[in-house]
Short mmCIF file of N, CA and C in Angstrom, two decimals:
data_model
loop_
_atom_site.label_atom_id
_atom_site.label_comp_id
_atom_site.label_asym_id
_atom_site.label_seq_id
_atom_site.Cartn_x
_atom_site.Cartn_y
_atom_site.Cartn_z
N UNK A 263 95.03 113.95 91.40
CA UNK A 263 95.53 112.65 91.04
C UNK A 263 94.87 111.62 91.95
N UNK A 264 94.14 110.55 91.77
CA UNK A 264 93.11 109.55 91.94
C UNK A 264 95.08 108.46 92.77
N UNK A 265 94.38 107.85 94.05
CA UNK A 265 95.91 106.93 94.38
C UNK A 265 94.81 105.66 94.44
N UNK A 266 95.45 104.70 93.79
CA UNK A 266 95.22 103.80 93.32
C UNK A 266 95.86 102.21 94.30
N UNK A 267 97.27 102.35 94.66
CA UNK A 267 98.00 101.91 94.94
C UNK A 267 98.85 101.06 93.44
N UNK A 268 98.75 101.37 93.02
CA UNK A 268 98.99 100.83 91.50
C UNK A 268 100.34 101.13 91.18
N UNK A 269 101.50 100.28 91.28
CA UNK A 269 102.66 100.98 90.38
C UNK A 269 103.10 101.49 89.45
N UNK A 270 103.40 103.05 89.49
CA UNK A 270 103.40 103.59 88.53
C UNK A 270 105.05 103.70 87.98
N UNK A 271 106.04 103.44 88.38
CA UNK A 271 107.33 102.85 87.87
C UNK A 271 107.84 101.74 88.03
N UNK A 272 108.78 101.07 87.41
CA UNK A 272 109.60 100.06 88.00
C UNK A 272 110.49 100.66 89.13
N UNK A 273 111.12 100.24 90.25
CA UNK A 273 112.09 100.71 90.83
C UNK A 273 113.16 101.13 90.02
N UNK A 274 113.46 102.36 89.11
CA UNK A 274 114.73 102.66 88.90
C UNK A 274 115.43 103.43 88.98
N UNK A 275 114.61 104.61 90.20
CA UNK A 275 115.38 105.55 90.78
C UNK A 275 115.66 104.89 92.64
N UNK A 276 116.84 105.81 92.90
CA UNK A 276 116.71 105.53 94.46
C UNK A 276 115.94 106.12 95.13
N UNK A 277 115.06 107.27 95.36
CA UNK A 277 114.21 108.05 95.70
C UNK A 277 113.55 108.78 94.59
N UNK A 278 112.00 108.97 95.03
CA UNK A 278 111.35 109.60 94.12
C UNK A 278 110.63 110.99 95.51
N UNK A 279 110.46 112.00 95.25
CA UNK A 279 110.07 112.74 96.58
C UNK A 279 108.62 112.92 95.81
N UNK A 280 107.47 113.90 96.85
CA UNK A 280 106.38 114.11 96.09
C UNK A 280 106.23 114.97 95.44
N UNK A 281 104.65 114.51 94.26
CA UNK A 281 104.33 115.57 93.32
C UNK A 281 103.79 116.42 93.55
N UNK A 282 104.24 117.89 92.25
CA UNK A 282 103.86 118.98 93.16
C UNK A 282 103.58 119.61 91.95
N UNK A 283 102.23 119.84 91.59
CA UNK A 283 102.06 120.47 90.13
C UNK A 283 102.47 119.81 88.80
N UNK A 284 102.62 118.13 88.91
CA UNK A 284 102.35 116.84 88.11
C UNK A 284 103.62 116.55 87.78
N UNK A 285 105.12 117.37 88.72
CA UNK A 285 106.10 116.79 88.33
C UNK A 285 106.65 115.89 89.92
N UNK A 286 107.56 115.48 89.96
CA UNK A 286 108.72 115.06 90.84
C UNK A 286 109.55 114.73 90.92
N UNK A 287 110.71 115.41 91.54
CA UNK A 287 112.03 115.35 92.33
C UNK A 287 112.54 113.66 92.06
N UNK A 288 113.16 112.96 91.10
CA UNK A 288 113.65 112.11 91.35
C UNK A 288 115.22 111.94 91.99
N UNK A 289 115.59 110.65 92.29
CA UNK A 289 117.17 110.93 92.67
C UNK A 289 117.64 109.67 92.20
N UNK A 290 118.85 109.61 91.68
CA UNK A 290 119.27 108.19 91.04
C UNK A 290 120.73 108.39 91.77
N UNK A 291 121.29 107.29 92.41
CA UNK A 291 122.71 107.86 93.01
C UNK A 291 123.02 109.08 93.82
N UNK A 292 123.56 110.09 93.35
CA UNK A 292 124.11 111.51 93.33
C UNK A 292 123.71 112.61 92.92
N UNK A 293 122.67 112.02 91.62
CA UNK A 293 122.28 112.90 90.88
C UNK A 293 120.59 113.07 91.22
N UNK A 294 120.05 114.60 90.50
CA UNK A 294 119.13 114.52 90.82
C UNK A 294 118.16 114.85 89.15
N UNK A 295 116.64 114.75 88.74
CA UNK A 295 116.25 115.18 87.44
C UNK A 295 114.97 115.02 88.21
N UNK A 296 114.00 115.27 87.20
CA UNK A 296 112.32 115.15 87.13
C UNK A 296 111.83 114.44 86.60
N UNK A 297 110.19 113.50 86.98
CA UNK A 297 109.62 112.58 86.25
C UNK A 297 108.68 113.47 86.25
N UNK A 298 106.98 113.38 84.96
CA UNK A 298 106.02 114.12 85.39
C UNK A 298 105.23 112.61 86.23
N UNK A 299 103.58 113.24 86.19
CA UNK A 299 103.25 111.87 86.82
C UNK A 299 102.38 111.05 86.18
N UNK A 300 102.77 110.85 85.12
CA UNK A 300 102.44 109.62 83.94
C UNK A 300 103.93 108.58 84.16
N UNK A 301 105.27 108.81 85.11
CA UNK A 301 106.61 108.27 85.08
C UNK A 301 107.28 108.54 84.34
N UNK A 302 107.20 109.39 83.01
CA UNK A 302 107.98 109.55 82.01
C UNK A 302 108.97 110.41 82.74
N UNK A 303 110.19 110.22 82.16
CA UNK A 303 111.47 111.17 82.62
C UNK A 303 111.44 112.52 82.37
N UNK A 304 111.24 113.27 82.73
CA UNK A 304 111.16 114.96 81.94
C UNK A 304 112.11 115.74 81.70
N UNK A 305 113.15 115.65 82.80
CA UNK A 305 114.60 115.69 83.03
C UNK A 305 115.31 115.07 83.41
N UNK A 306 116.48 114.28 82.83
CA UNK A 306 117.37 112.99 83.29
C UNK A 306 117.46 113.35 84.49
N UNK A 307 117.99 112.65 85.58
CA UNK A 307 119.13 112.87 86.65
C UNK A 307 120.53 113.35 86.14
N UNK A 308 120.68 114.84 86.25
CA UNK A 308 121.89 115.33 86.23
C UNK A 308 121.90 116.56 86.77
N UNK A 309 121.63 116.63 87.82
CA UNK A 309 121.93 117.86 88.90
C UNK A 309 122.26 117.61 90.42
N UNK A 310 123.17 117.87 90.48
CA UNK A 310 123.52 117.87 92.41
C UNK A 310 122.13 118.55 93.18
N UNK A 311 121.61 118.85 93.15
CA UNK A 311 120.45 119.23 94.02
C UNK A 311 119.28 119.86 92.88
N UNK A 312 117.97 119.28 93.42
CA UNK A 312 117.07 119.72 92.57
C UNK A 312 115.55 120.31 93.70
N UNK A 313 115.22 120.79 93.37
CA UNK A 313 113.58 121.74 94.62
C UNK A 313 112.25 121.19 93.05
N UNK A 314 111.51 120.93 93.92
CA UNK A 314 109.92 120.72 92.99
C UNK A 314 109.77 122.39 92.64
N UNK A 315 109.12 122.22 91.39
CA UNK A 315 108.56 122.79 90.90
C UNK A 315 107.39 123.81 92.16
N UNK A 316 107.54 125.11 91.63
CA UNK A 316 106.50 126.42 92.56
C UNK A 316 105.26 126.17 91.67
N UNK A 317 104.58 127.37 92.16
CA UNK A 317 103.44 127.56 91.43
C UNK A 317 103.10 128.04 90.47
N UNK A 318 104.19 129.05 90.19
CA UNK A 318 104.73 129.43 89.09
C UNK A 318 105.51 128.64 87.85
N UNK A 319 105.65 127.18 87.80
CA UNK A 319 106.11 126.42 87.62
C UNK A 319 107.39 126.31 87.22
N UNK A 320 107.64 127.40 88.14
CA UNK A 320 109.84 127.44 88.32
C UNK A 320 109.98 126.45 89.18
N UNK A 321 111.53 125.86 88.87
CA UNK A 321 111.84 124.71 89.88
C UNK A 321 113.61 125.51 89.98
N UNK A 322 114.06 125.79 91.07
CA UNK A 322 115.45 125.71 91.37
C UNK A 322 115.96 124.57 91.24
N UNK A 323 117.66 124.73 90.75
CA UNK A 323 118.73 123.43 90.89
C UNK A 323 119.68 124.03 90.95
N UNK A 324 120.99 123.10 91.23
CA UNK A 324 122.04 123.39 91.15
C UNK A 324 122.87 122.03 90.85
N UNK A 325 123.74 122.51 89.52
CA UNK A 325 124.78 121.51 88.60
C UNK A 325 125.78 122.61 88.46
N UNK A 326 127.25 121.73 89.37
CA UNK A 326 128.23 121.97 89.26
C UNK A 326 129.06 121.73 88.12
N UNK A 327 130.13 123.00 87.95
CA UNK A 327 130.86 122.91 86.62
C UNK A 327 131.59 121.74 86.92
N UNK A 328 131.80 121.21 85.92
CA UNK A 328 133.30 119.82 85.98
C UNK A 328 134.07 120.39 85.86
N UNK A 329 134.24 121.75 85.10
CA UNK A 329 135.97 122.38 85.34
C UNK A 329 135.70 123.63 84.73
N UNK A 330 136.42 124.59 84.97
CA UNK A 330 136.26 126.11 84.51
C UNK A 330 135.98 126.22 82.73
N UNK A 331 136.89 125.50 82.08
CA UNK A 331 136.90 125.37 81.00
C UNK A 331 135.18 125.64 80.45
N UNK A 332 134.44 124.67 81.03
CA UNK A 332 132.94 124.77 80.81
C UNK A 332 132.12 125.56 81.11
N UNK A 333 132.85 127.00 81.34
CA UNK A 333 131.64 128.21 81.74
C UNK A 333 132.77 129.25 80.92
N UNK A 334 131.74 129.72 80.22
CA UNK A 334 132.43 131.31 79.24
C UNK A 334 131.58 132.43 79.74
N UNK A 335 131.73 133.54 79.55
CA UNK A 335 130.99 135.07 79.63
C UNK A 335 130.62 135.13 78.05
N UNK A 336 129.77 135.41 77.48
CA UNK A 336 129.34 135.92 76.78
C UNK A 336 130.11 137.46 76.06
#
């Protein structure tokens, strides 16, 4: 990726962390999601904790249930 100094979003997250295999870690509030790096959203902000993407291009998170009701067994 060529740095330009060029803005590539408006401010409308509170933190953006760096890219790592053309995605990144955004944070809006509380929550956390992914932009790639064109700025498009890839995953809203809706996870309590989010890790960049490996090399494998797995990314760990973690989103808490709002209440038991919302998790079944199969």
């Amino acid at each position: 990726m060529e740095v330009t100094g060029k803005l590539l979003l408006p401010p409308t997250f509170d933190r953006i962390y760096p890219f790592c295999d053309g995605m990144a870690v955004v944070q809006k509030g509380i929550k956390f999601g992914y932009i790639d790096s064109t700025g498009t959203v890839a995953i809203p902000p809706q996870f309590d904790a989010a890790h960049r993407f490996d090399q494998s291009g797995l990314a760990h998170f973690n989103k808490r249930l709002e209440s038991v009701e919302e998790f079944s067994f199969p």
